[in-house]
Short mmCIF file of C-alpha atoms in Angstrom, two decimals:
data_model
loop_
_atom_site.label_atom_id
_atom_site.label_comp_id
_atom_site.label_asym_id
_atom_site.label_seq_id
_atom_site.Cartn_x
_atom_site.Cartn_y
_atom_site.Cartn_z
CA MET A 1 -14.82 -18.44 -2.22
CA ASN A 2 -14.16 -15.46 -4.52
CA ILE A 3 -12.62 -11.77 -2.89
CA ILE A 4 -10.96 -9.04 -4.63
CA VAL A 5 -7.00 -9.19 -3.96
CA ASN A 6 -5.26 -5.78 -5.51
CA GLY A 7 -8.03 -5.81 -7.50
CA GLU A 8 -8.79 -8.67 -9.32
CA ASN A 9 -11.55 -11.11 -8.66
CA ARG A 10 -10.37 -14.30 -7.22
CA GLU A 11 -11.98 -17.63 -6.09
CA LEU A 12 -10.59 -20.29 -3.74
CA SER A 13 -11.48 -23.34 -3.62
CA GLU A 14 -12.04 -23.19 0.29
CA ARG A 15 -12.13 -20.28 2.95
CA TYR A 16 -8.76 -19.23 3.50
CA SER A 17 -7.39 -17.88 6.59
CA LEU A 18 -4.97 -14.02 6.05
CA GLU A 19 -1.80 -16.17 6.59
CA GLU A 20 -2.65 -18.77 4.06
CA ALA A 21 -3.87 -16.25 1.93
CA LEU A 22 -0.93 -14.46 2.17
CA GLU A 23 1.20 -17.70 1.29
CA MET A 24 -0.38 -18.29 -2.07
CA PHE A 25 -0.97 -14.44 -3.57
CA ALA A 26 2.31 -11.77 -1.43
CA LYS A 27 4.53 -11.76 -4.62
CA GLN A 28 7.22 -9.34 -2.81
CA SER A 29 8.39 -8.62 -0.27
CA PRO A 30 8.33 -6.25 2.12
CA PHE A 31 4.78 -6.36 1.98
CA VAL A 32 1.84 -4.90 4.50
CA VAL A 33 -1.81 -6.18 4.24
CA MET A 34 -4.66 -4.13 3.99
CA LEU A 35 -8.41 -5.99 3.85
CA ASN A 36 -11.12 -3.38 3.06
CA GLN A 37 -9.47 -0.50 3.02
CA GLU A 38 -8.07 -1.54 6.80
CA PHE A 39 -4.92 -1.44 7.25
CA ILE A 40 -4.11 -4.64 9.58
CA PRO A 41 -0.70 -5.02 11.51
CA LYS A 42 1.53 -7.83 11.03
CA SER A 43 1.27 -9.01 14.79
CA GLN A 44 -2.55 -9.19 14.28
CA TYR A 45 -2.63 -11.26 10.75
CA SER A 46 -3.29 -14.47 12.93
CA GLN A 47 -6.57 -13.27 14.00
CA TRP A 48 -8.26 -12.55 10.39
CA GLY A 49 -9.79 -15.21 8.05
CA LEU A 50 -11.10 -14.45 4.82
CA ASN A 51 -14.71 -14.01 3.87
CA GLU A 52 -16.56 -13.23 0.39
CA GLY A 53 -16.22 -10.92 -1.53
CA ASP A 54 -13.64 -9.27 0.75
CA GLU A 55 -10.66 -7.06 -0.81
CA LEU A 56 -7.22 -7.82 0.54
CA ASP A 57 -4.32 -5.11 -1.21
CA ILE A 58 -0.87 -6.46 -0.69
CA ILE A 59 0.98 -3.08 -0.10
CA VAL A 60 4.66 -3.04 -1.35
CA ALA A 61 7.29 -0.34 -1.65
CA ILE A 62 7.46 1.80 -4.73
CA GLN A 63 8.93 4.70 -6.28
CA GLY A 64 7.97 8.25 -3.93
CA GLY A 65 9.87 11.61 -4.53
CA MET B 1 29.24 23.60 7.99
CA SER B 2 26.71 23.27 10.28
CA CYS B 3 24.19 19.78 10.38
CA LEU B 4 21.18 19.30 9.41
CA ASP B 5 18.84 18.03 12.40
CA ILE B 6 15.79 16.09 11.91
CA TYR B 7 14.25 15.10 14.98
CA GLY B 8 17.27 15.03 16.52
CA THR B 9 18.96 13.06 13.95
CA LYS B 10 22.24 15.55 12.38
CA LEU B 11 22.39 14.54 8.93
CA ASP B 12 26.05 16.20 6.82
CA SER B 13 24.28 16.62 3.89
CA ARG B 14 21.38 19.37 3.56
CA MET B 15 19.79 17.35 0.68
CA MET B 16 16.23 15.22 0.65
CA ILE B 17 16.31 13.32 -2.81
CA GLY B 18 13.82 10.87 -4.12
CA SER B 19 14.13 7.74 -5.63
CA ALA B 20 10.44 8.42 -8.86
CA LEU B 21 11.08 8.93 -12.04
CA TYR B 22 14.60 8.18 -13.18
CA PRO B 23 15.34 6.45 -16.41
CA SER B 24 16.49 3.46 -15.09
CA PRO B 25 17.19 1.94 -11.75
CA LYS B 26 20.86 2.30 -13.08
CA VAL B 27 20.83 5.91 -13.37
CA MET B 28 18.30 5.99 -9.95
CA GLN B 29 21.28 4.03 -7.94
CA GLU B 30 23.86 6.51 -9.29
CA SER B 31 22.54 9.66 -9.14
CA ILE B 32 21.23 9.87 -5.39
CA GLN B 33 25.00 8.45 -4.61
CA ALA B 34 26.56 10.96 -6.55
CA SER B 35 23.93 14.11 -4.44
CA GLY B 36 25.52 13.17 -1.50
CA ALA B 37 21.48 13.21 -0.16
CA GLN B 38 21.72 10.74 3.37
CA ILE B 39 17.44 10.91 3.25
CA VAL B 40 15.81 8.59 0.36
CA THR B 41 12.13 9.37 -0.13
CA LEU B 42 9.98 6.37 -0.90
CA SER B 43 6.48 5.55 -0.62
CA LEU B 44 3.90 2.24 -0.97
CA SER B 45 2.23 1.14 -4.24
CA ARG B 46 -0.85 -2.35 -4.61
CA GLN B 47 1.98 -4.58 -5.82
CA ASN B 48 2.41 -5.27 -9.29
CA PRO B 49 -0.34 -7.96 -10.26
CA GLN B 50 2.11 -9.47 -12.83
CA ALA B 51 4.85 -9.93 -10.40
CA SER B 52 5.82 -13.48 -10.53
CA GLY B 53 7.33 -14.77 -8.40
CA ILE B 54 8.99 -14.18 -4.03
CA SER B 55 11.81 -11.62 -6.80
CA GLY B 56 9.56 -10.52 -8.80
CA GLY B 57 9.25 -7.06 -7.62
CA GLU B 58 11.90 -6.48 -5.09
CA ASN B 59 14.72 -4.87 -7.31
CA PHE B 60 13.92 -1.26 -6.54
CA TRP B 61 13.67 -2.28 -2.43
CA GLN B 62 17.02 -4.25 -3.07
CA LEU B 63 18.57 -1.09 -4.66
CA ILE B 64 17.59 1.66 -1.98
CA GLN B 65 18.26 -1.16 0.83
CA SER B 66 21.41 -0.98 -1.02
CA LEU B 67 22.26 2.80 -1.00
CA GLY B 68 22.34 2.65 3.09
CA LEU B 69 20.30 5.77 3.56
CA HIS B 70 17.69 6.83 5.85
CA LEU B 71 14.44 5.89 4.28
CA LEU B 72 11.43 8.98 4.08
CA PRO B 73 8.38 7.20 3.10
CA ASN B 74 5.52 10.00 1.48
CA THR B 75 1.71 9.59 1.70
CA ALA B 76 1.52 10.97 -1.94
CA GLY B 77 -1.90 10.16 -3.17
CA CYS B 78 -3.97 10.58 -0.10
CA HIS B 79 -7.04 13.29 -0.32
CA SER B 80 -8.61 12.18 3.57
CA VAL B 81 -6.55 12.67 6.73
CA GLN B 82 -8.06 8.60 7.15
CA GLU B 83 -6.16 8.02 4.09
CA ALA B 84 -3.30 9.87 5.15
CA VAL B 85 -3.27 8.34 8.26
CA THR B 86 -3.29 4.36 7.21
CA MET B 87 -0.23 5.81 5.02
CA ALA B 88 1.63 6.95 7.15
CA GLN B 89 0.49 3.38 9.61
CA MET B 90 1.72 0.97 6.78
CA SER B 91 5.22 3.12 6.35
CA ARG B 92 6.09 2.26 9.28
CA GLU B 93 5.40 -1.17 9.40
CA LEU B 94 7.04 -2.16 6.00
CA PHE B 95 9.74 0.91 6.17
CA GLN B 96 10.28 0.33 9.99
CA THR B 97 10.31 4.02 10.61
CA ASP B 98 7.91 6.47 12.29
CA TRP B 99 9.64 9.23 10.64
CA VAL B 100 6.84 10.02 7.65
CA LYS B 101 6.40 12.77 4.23
CA LEU B 102 2.86 14.21 5.07
CA GLU B 103 1.43 15.14 2.03
CA LEU B 104 -2.27 15.46 1.94
CA VAL B 105 -3.73 15.94 -1.66
CA GLY B 106 -6.08 19.06 -1.84
CA ASP B 107 -6.60 20.07 -5.03
CA ASP B 108 -5.85 17.91 -7.91
CA PHE B 109 -4.99 21.09 -9.93
CA ASN B 110 -1.77 22.13 -9.05
CA LEU B 111 -1.55 19.62 -6.24
CA GLN B 112 -2.18 22.29 -3.33
CA PRO B 113 -1.17 20.64 -0.12
CA ASP B 114 -4.98 20.85 1.19
CA PRO B 115 -3.91 23.15 5.11
CA ILE B 116 -7.17 21.96 7.11
CA ASP B 117 -7.05 18.25 6.35
CA LEU B 118 -2.67 18.20 6.74
CA VAL B 119 -3.09 19.99 9.77
CA ARG B 120 -5.99 17.75 11.18
CA ALA B 121 -3.51 14.28 9.67
CA THR B 122 -0.54 15.96 11.73
CA GLU B 123 -1.53 16.26 14.60
CA GLN B 124 -2.70 12.36 14.79
CA LEU B 125 0.38 11.09 13.60
CA LEU B 126 2.34 13.78 16.14
CA LYS B 127 -0.09 11.72 19.31
CA ASP B 128 0.94 8.58 17.41
CA GLY B 129 4.78 8.71 17.85
CA PHE B 130 4.90 9.52 14.39
CA LYS B 131 8.05 12.11 13.32
CA VAL B 132 5.80 14.10 10.49
CA LEU B 133 7.44 16.43 7.65
CA PRO B 134 4.21 18.37 6.39
CA TYR B 135 4.61 19.41 2.91
CA CYS B 136 2.51 22.74 3.43
CA THR B 137 2.62 25.57 0.99
CA ASP B 138 4.22 28.82 2.00
CA ASP B 139 1.37 30.04 4.45
CA LEU B 140 2.77 31.06 8.05
CA VAL B 141 -0.22 30.79 9.48
CA ILE B 142 -0.11 27.25 8.44
CA ALA B 143 3.47 26.79 9.39
CA ARG B 144 2.68 28.07 12.66
CA HIS B 145 -0.42 25.54 13.40
CA LEU B 146 2.00 22.96 12.15
CA VAL B 147 5.04 23.94 14.73
CA GLU B 148 3.03 24.33 17.30
CA LEU B 149 1.02 21.12 17.17
CA GLY B 150 5.14 19.71 17.80
CA CYS B 151 6.19 19.07 14.18
CA LYS B 152 9.62 20.37 14.59
CA VAL B 153 10.43 19.91 10.48
CA ILE B 154 8.11 21.53 8.55
CA MET B 155 8.45 21.35 4.48
CA PRO B 156 6.80 23.94 2.63
CA TRP B 157 6.65 24.67 -0.91
CA GLY B 158 8.90 26.57 -3.22
CA SER B 159 6.08 25.99 -6.26
CA PRO B 160 4.57 23.06 -7.48
CA ILE B 161 5.33 19.64 -7.35
CA GLY B 162 7.43 19.55 -10.90
CA THR B 163 7.18 22.55 -12.26
CA GLY B 164 10.60 23.53 -11.64
CA LYS B 165 9.22 26.98 -11.27
CA GLY B 166 12.18 27.46 -8.26
CA ILE B 167 10.89 29.95 -5.24
CA ILE B 168 7.64 31.62 -6.54
CA ASN B 169 7.09 33.51 -3.28
CA PRO B 170 10.43 34.80 -2.01
CA TYR B 171 8.73 37.38 0.45
CA ALA B 172 5.90 33.88 1.47
CA THR B 173 9.05 31.76 2.05
CA GLN B 174 12.19 34.31 3.44
CA ALA B 175 8.42 35.30 6.93
CA ILE B 176 8.46 31.68 7.40
CA ARG B 177 11.79 31.16 7.86
CA ASP B 178 11.91 33.91 10.05
CA ARG B 179 9.45 33.49 12.21
CA PHE B 180 10.70 30.27 13.08
CA PRO B 181 14.40 30.45 12.94
CA GLU B 182 14.49 26.92 15.31
CA VAL B 183 12.17 25.05 13.17
CA THR B 184 14.28 22.84 10.70
CA MET B 185 12.74 23.95 7.37
CA ILE B 186 13.43 22.15 4.02
CA ILE B 187 11.97 23.25 1.16
CA ASP B 188 9.98 20.87 -0.84
CA SER B 189 9.40 21.02 -4.42
CA GLY B 190 9.40 23.28 -7.56
CA ILE B 191 12.85 23.62 -7.46
CA GLY B 192 13.53 22.69 -10.87
CA THR B 193 17.56 24.53 -10.94
CA PRO B 194 20.84 24.45 -8.27
CA SER B 195 20.52 28.43 -8.76
CA HIS B 196 17.36 27.94 -7.08
CA ALA B 197 18.23 25.87 -4.34
CA MET B 198 20.70 27.94 -3.78
CA GLN B 199 18.62 31.20 -3.69
CA ALA B 200 16.88 29.30 -0.45
CA MET B 201 19.95 28.17 1.37
CA GLU B 202 21.02 31.50 0.81
CA MET B 203 18.03 32.84 2.67
CA GLY B 204 18.69 30.32 5.66
CA VAL B 205 16.52 27.56 4.45
CA ASP B 206 17.51 24.26 6.16
CA GLY B 207 17.98 21.62 3.02
CA ILE B 208 16.18 20.85 0.10
CA LEU B 209 13.97 17.43 -1.25
CA LEU B 210 14.61 17.16 -5.23
CA ASN B 211 13.32 14.91 -7.14
CA THR B 212 11.48 15.84 -11.15
CA ALA B 213 14.79 18.30 -11.26
CA ILE B 214 17.55 15.85 -11.21
CA ALA B 215 15.20 12.83 -12.66
CA HIS B 216 14.62 14.98 -15.44
CA ALA B 217 17.23 16.16 -15.68
CA GLN B 218 19.47 15.19 -19.42
CA ASN B 219 22.56 13.94 -17.05
CA PRO B 220 20.84 13.39 -13.78
CA GLN B 221 23.84 12.17 -12.34
CA LEU B 222 25.90 15.55 -13.79
CA MET B 223 22.89 17.32 -12.10
CA ALA B 224 22.38 15.96 -8.61
CA GLN B 225 26.31 17.17 -8.65
CA ALA B 226 24.89 20.26 -9.29
CA PHE B 227 22.77 20.49 -6.84
CA LYS B 228 25.05 18.83 -4.23
CA GLY B 229 26.84 21.98 -5.26
CA ALA B 230 24.86 24.80 -4.48
CA ILE B 231 23.19 23.65 -2.02
CA GLU B 232 26.60 23.38 0.56
CA ALA B 233 27.72 27.13 -1.19
CA GLY B 234 24.33 28.33 -0.75
CA ARG B 235 24.89 26.50 3.19
CA LEU B 236 27.91 28.21 3.97
CA ALA B 237 27.08 32.08 2.05
CA TYR B 238 24.05 31.90 5.05
CA GLU B 239 26.50 30.90 7.15
CA ALA B 240 29.26 33.65 5.86
CA GLY B 241 27.09 36.13 5.78
CA PRO B 242 26.40 38.07 2.85
CA MET B 243 27.77 41.68 2.62
CA ALA B 244 25.28 44.54 2.44
CA GLN B 245 23.64 45.67 -0.62
CA ARG B 246 24.24 49.42 -1.03
CA GLU B 247 23.50 51.89 -3.84
CA GLN B 248 26.57 53.87 -5.11
CA ALA B 249 28.90 52.14 -6.52
CA SER B 250 32.36 51.79 -3.99
CA ALA B 251 36.34 51.01 -5.42
CA SER B 252 37.40 47.89 -4.20
CA THR B 253 41.20 49.30 -5.24
CA PRO B 254 42.02 51.77 -2.24
CA THR B 255 42.36 54.60 -4.74
CA LEU B 256 44.95 56.86 -2.65
CA ASP B 257 48.48 56.78 -3.93
CA THR B 258 47.74 55.30 -6.89
CA PRO B 259 50.09 56.96 -9.80
CA PHE B 260 47.35 58.91 -11.10
CA TRP B 261 45.42 60.27 -7.64
CA HIS B 262 46.26 63.42 -8.52
CA SER B 263 44.44 63.70 -11.21
CA ALA B 264 41.31 61.96 -9.86
#
């Protein structure tokens, strides 16, 4: 299964839940999540699985003015 | 000196400071500390794909946390109501604050806020429980819409972001101050030098948000101190009430009974 993580194509050997994908791809903490351009609150992670072509964005704190 | 009021949170410092553009994390940390600011702005971005481990990109976050300041996340780079609302919601979860510095770009040429969508996004966010600090132009009517929606803080520009031109329309800035004396008014962008900041503070503005002017100074730590002094001096001068200007000279030393009074 192919998904897009932070703009990069990733091939997964099987269908992942959102929580499994985050365990694999989230490298910084704290983070929040967008799935297909929609914000997914942490309280809802367990309700989501990933599908072919999904866009997963892991969002972190950066400098800002 | 009176306190700065951000939605009921009282702060001694009247400066907000940005965390971007510094030559190094160490300079950022030292400059923020030197400024005396109690609020620091920050933002959100996609995780760096090069991050190699759980600690790989956390230095910034750890530095910010070590400062122990109030966090003010922005919605920089958003071009629509939906983008800004979504970014605010993500910021609330990540930073655990309902404060949001609402930025909604209307034109990339000068990064001027979109006044119409800014009002729309402010309305949605206030209904969703956010404490909105909207970055707006110096248009009095837009400011009025924001205040009427319930904003306790408004943040008009002095001039466009990063220009350092200071208060380009003092009449408009003063008009907003005079029209809404009960609202906390922060000059959010365009301040380039401590004298600009002092000018704004003497006009009765409640505070200044600074980033480029400090981060791009030759010595950011020293410039942060300079702005701290200027903002405090400007506020004190406003509270003290300056003398009235007059056209004619008026001697300050009494002339009566001076040794040469009869030759005057």
